[in-house]
Structure formats: C-alpha cells, structure tokens
Coordinates of C-alpha atoms in Angstrom, one line a residue:
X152 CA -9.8 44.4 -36.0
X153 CA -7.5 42.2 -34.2
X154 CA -4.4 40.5 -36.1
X155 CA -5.3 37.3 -34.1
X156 CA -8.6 36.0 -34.4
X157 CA -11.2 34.1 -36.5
X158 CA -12.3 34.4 -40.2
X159 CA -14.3 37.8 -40.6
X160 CA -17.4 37.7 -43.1
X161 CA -17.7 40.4 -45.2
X162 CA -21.0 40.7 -47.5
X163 CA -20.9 42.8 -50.4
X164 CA -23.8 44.3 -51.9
X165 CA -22.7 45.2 -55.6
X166 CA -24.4 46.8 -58.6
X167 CA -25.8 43.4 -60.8
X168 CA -23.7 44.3 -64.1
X169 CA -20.7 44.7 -61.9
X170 CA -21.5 41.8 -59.7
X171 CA -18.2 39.6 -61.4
X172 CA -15.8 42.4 -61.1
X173 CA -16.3 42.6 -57.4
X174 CA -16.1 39.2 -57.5
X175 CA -12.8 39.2 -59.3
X176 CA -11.3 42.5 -57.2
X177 CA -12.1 41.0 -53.4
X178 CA -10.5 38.0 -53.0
X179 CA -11.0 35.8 -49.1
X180 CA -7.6 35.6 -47.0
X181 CA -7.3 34.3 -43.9
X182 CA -8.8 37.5 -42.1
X183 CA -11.7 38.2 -44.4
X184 CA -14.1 36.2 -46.5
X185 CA -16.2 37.5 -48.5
X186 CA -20.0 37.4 -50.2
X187 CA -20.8 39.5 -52.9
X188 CA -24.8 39.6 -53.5
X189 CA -26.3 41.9 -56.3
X190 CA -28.2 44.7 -55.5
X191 CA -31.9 43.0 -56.6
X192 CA -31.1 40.0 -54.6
X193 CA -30.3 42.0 -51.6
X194 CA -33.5 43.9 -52.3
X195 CA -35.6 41.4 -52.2
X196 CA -34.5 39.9 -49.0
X197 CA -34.8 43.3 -47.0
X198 CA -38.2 43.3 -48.4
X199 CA -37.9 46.0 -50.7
X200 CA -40.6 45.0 -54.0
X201 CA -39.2 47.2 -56.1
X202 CA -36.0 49.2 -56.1
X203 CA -35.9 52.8 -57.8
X204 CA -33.8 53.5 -60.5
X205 CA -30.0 54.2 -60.5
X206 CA -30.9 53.1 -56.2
X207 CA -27.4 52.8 -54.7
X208 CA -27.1 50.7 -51.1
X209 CA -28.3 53.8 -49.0
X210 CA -31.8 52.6 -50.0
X211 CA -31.3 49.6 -48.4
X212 CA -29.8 51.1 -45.1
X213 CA -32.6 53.5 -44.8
X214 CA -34.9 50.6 -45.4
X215 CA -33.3 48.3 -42.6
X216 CA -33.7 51.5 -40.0
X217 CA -37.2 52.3 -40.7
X218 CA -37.9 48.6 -40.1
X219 CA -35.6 48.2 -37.0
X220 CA -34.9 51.6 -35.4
X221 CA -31.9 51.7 -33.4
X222 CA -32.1 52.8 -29.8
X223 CA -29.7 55.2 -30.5
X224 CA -30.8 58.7 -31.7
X225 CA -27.7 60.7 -33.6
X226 CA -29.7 63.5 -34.8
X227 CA -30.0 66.8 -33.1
X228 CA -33.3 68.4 -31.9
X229 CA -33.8 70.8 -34.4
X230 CA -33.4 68.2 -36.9
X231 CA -35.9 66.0 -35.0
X232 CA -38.4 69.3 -34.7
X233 CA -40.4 68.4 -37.9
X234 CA -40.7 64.5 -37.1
X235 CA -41.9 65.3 -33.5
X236 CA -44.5 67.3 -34.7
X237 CA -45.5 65.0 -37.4
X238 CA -45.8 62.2 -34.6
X239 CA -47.8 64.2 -32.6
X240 CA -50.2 65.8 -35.3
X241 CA -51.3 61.9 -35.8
X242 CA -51.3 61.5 -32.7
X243 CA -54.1 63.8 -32.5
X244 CA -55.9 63.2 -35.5
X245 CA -55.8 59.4 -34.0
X246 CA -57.6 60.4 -30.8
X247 CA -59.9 62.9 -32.7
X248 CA -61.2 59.6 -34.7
X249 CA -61.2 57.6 -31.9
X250 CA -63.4 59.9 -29.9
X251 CA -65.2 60.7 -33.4
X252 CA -66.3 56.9 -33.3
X253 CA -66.8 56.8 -29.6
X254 CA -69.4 59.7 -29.9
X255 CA -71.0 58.0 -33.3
X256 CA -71.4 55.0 -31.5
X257 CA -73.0 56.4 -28.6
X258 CA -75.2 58.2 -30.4
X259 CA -76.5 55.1 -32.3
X260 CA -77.3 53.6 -28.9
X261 CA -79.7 56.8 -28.0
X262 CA -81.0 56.9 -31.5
X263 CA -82.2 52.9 -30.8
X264 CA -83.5 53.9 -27.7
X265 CA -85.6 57.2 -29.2
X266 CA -86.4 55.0 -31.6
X267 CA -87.9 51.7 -29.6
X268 CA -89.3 54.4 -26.9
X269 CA -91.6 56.4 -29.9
X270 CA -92.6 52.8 -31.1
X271 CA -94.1 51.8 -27.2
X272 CA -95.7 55.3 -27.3
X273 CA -97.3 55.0 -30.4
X274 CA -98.4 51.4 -29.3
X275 CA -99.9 52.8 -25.7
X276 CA -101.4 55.6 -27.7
X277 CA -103.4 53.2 -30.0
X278 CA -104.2 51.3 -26.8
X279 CA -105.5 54.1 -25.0
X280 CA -107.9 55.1 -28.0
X281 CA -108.6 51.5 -28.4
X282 CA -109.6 51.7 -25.1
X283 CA -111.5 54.8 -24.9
X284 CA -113.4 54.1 -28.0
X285 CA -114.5 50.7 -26.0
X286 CA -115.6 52.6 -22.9
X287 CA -117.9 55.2 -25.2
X288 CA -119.3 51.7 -27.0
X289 CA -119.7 50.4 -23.5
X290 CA -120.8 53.3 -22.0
X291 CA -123.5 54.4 -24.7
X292 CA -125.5 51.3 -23.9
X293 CA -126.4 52.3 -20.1
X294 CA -129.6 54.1 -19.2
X295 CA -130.2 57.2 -18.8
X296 CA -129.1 58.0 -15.3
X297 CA -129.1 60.9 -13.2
X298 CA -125.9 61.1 -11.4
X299 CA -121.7 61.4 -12.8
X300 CA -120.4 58.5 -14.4
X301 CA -117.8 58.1 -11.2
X302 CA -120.9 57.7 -8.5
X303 CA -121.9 55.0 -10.7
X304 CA -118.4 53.5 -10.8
X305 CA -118.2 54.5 -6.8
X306 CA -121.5 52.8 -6.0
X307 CA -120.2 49.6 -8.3
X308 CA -117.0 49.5 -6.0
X309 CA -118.7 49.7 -2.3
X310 CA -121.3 47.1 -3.5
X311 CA -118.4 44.8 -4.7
X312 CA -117.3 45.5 -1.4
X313 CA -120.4 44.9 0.5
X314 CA -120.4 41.8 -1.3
X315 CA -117.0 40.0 -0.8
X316 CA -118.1 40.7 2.9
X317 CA -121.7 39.1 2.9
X318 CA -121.2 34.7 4.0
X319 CA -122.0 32.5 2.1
X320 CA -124.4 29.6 2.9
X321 CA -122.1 27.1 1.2
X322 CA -119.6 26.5 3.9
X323 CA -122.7 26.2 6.3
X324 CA -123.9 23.4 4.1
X325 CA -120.7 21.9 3.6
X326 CA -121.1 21.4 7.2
X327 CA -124.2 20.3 7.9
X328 CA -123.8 17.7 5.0
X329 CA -120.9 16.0 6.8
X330 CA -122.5 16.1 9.9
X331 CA -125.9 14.3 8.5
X332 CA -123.9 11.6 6.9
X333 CA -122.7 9.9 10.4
X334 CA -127.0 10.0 11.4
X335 CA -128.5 7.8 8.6
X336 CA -131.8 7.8 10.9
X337 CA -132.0 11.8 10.4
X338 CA -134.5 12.0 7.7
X339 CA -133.7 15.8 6.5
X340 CA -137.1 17.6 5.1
X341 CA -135.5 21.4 5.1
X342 CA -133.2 23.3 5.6
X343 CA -132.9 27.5 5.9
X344 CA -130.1 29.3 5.9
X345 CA -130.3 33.0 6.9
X346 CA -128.1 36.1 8.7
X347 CA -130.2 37.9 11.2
X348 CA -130.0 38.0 15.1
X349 CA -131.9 35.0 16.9
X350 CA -135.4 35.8 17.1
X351 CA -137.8 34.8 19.8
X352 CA -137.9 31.1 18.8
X353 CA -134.4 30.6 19.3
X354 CA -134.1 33.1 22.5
X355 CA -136.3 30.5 24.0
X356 CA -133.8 28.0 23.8
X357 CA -134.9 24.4 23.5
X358 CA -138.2 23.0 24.6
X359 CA -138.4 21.0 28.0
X360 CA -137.2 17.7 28.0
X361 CA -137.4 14.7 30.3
X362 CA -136.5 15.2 33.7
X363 CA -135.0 11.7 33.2
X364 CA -132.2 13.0 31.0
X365 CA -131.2 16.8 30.6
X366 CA -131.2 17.9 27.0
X367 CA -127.8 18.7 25.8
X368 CA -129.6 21.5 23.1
X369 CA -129.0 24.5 25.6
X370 CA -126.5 26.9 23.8
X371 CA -122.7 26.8 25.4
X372 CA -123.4 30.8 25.7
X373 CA -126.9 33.0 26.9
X374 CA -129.5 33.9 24.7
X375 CA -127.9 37.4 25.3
X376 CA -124.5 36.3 23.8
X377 CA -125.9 35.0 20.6
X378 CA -127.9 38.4 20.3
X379 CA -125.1 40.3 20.5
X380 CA -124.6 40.8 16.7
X381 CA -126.2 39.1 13.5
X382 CA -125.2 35.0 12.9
X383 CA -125.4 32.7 10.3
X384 CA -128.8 30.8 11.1
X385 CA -129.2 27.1 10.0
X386 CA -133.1 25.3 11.0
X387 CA -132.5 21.7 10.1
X388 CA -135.9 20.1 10.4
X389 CA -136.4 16.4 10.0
X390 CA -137.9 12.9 11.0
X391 CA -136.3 10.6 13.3
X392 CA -136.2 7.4 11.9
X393 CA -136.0 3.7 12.7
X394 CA -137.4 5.0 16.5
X395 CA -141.0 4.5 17.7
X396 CA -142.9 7.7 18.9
X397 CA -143.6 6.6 21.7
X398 CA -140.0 6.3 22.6
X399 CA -139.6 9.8 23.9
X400 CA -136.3 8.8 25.4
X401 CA -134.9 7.5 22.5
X402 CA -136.0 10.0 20.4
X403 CA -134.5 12.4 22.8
X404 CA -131.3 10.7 22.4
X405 CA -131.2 11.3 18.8
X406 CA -132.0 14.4 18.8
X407 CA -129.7 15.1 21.5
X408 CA -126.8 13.0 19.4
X409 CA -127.3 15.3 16.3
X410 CA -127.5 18.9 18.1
X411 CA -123.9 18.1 20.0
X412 CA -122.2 17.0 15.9
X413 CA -123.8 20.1 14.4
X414 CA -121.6 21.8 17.5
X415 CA -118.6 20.4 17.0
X416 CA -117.4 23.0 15.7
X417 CA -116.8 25.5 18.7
X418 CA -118.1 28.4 16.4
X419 CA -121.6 26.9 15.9
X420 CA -123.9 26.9 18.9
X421 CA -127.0 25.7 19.9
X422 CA -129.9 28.3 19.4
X423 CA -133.4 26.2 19.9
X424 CA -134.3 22.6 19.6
X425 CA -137.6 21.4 19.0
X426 CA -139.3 17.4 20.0
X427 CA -142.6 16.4 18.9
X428 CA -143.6 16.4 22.9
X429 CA -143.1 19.1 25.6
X430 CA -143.1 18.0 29.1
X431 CA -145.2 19.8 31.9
X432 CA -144.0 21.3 34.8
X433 CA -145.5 18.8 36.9
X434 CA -143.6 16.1 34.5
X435 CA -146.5 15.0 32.1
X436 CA -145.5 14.9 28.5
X437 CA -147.8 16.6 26.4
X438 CA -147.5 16.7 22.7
X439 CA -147.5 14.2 19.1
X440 CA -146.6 11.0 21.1
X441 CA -147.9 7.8 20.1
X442 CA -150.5 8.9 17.6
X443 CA -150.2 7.0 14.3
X444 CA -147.7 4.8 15.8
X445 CA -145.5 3.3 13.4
X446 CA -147.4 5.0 10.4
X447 CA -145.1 8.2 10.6
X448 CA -141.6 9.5 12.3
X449 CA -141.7 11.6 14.7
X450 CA -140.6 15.2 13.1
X451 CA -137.9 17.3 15.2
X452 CA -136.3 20.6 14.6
X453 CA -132.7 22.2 15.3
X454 CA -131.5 25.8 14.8
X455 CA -127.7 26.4 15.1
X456 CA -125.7 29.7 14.7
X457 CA -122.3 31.1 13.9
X458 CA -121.2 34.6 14.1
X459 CA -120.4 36.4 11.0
X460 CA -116.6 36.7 10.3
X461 CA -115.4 33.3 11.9

C-alpha cells in the first residue's frame, strides 16, 4: 500500500467469544481503520442461515464465490474435469425432461383428438342406424312392387324433374288479371289455360272483321310459327259491356283494345279472336247482331299463346 494516501478500511471477521480481544489487539492509525464483526453477524449478512460448527471465515469466502463467481478461473483442467462433467450431465438430464414434456404434451393433444374423433364416429354411427332403421319403417309401408327399390327412387327423381320443367298457369293468370283490370267493360265468363300446339281454331286466325277497320287480332307471327312447338294457351271468353250489339264497330274496338294488352307482352301472341258477327265476302255481316238488343252483351272470345320456356 502506498505511504501516502487516504484512510484504508479494514473489516475483521472474528470468532464471537473473541470478538473484544480483536477489538483490543487492532487498534485504527492513520493508515488503517478497522471493523471487527463476529462471525454470526457476518453470517447473516452473506446470507448464510445457519453456520456449521467450529465454521472458520473460509465458509464465508466459499459462500461469497458460489454467489458471485469471479471471471477469473485459477484452477487447472484436471481439477475442473469432474465439475464439467457434472455441468454437462444436467445439462442433459435438463434437455431429456424438456423433451420428456414436449413429447407428453404432444401426446395429450393426439389423445384429445382420438378422443373427440371416436365420440363424432360414434355419434354418425347412431345416426346412420337411426337412419336406416327410419328407411326400413318407411320403406315397409310401400306396396308391393315389382321392380328394385333404386328404379323407384330413379323414376321419383326424373318425375321431380319432369315436373320443375312443366309451366305453371299462375304466371299466365297473373297476367291476364292485370290486363282485365284497365277493361272494366270486359265481363270475364272463363277462362282455360292449357299447353298443346294451336289447334285448328286458332290456325284460323281471327274471324273477318269490318272492312271499315282491320282487326288488330292477327298474330305478330304465321300460324306456322306458333305451331312450331307446344305454347301456353289462354281462351278468355267474355261479354262486352256498356256497348250496344248492334254497334259492331264499337264492339270491334273493344275487342280489338283488349287482344293488343293481352300482347303487350312481346312473348304472348295473338292465336284467334272471335265477335259475335262474321262479315261476308261481299261485306254483309252475318251473325248475333241486334237480337235481344239491350237485353244481353254481346259475348266475344280471345286465345293468346306463349312458348314454353320464356
């Protein structure tokens, strides 16, 4: 130690019985100062809880450098051999436990999975028989038939088929129903709703009319386009009201009003129309005019068709 310099502090770790003869031995100068502390006390703050008998101070030294190692290593290798392989023994045993757990853990999660995939087995198992069991109650009620269970269940399929295909007279109705609301002098008697190809009322076309004023009941196609394939036929027949009969024209008129709304729609057409007169081809009309005047509309008559499909 330098001569020149500040006040060193020396602690003392002495035995406790001898604690005051330390005390009375080492006396402080200007160089040193010193602390004596008994073994216990120093024990205690080093953290050892209980000190073995006849301990000297190496206890607390080897104490301090288990606690705080110091970088330094002083020992030779062959008297490091057995700690090194100590070290790496745990070392192993650490990563044995670790992948020990790992594998444990692992298979828990397969074990859940067995376990919740046997429980939806079971559960589509007792469906299945459920099931079954329903089809032979089901199944033992049927005639007695002499074809395979599948023909049946074939023939059940095309005619479900056959049948989502078939039209419907409802949207034809729908139709018609709007259309007869804007004529409140159309006094509807029946109506038939059918799927065929025109017949040979309705390849005739309309009845004669008036030279005075072409009918507008004449199809927008031939009587060989509308025979092309099977339609939807609609016959509206009726009574034109608020008209006298013998106002040909102006029963004309309404008739012809009517048969261009049920048209409107471009897929209808016109198929036949039918007055309670026909004219001659030498322009006399011929027909229900004028008898029972005002007694009795005059009835009329309208066939439309759509094709199937649109």
């Amino acid at each position: 130690m330098p001569r020149e310099g500040p006040q060193v502090q020396v602690i003392v770790v002495a035995p406790t019985a001898q604690r005051a003869a330390f005390e009375e031995v080492l006396v402080s100068d200007a160089r040193l100062r010193f602390h004596t502390v008994t073994m216990d006390e120093a024990a205690r703050k080093v953290g050892i809880k209980k000190l073995a008998d006849g301990a000297a101070g190496e206890q607390l030294f080897l104490h301090l450098a288990v606690r705080n190692p110091p970088k330094e290593q002083f020992a030779r290798g062959e008297d490091r051999r057995t700690y090194l392989l100590w070290r790496l023994q745990r070392g192993i045993a650490m990563a044995g436990a670790a992948g020990l757990a790992a594998c444990i853990l692992y298979a828990g999660g397969l074990w859940l999975d067995i376990w919740g995939t046997t429980g939806q087995l079971a559960a589509q198992r007792r469906e299945a028989t459920e099931a079954k069991q329903q089809y032979e109650r089901i199944t033992a009620s049927f005639p007695v038939t002499q074809t395979t269970t599948d023909n049946l269940k074939a023939t059940v399929v095309e005619f479900t088929k056959i049948a989502s295909q078939s039209a419907s007279p409802e949207p034809a109705l729908v139709y018609l129903s709007q259309v007869v609301e804007k004529f409140p002098q159309m006094d509807i008697e029946s109506v038939q709703w059918r799927i065929g190809k025109p017949g040979a009322r309705e390849e005739g076309a309309s009845t004669q009319k008036p030279a005075a004023k072409p009918p507008a009941a004449a199809a927008p196609g031939t009587p060989a386009d509308a025979a092309t394939g099977e339609l939807q036929i609609l016959e509206v027949s009726g009574r034109v009201n608020a008209t006298r009969r013998s106002d040909y024209r102006g029963i004309t008129g309404q008739v012809q009003q009517f048969a261009e709304a049920m048209r409107a729609d471009p897929a209808w057409r016109i198929l036949r129309t039918q007055l309670p007169f026909d004219v001659t081809p030498d322009g006399t009309l011929s027909g229900d005019i004028g008898a029972g005047e005002g007694n009795e509309a005059p009835r009329v008559s309208v066939t439309v068709g759509r094709a199937l499909g649109k």
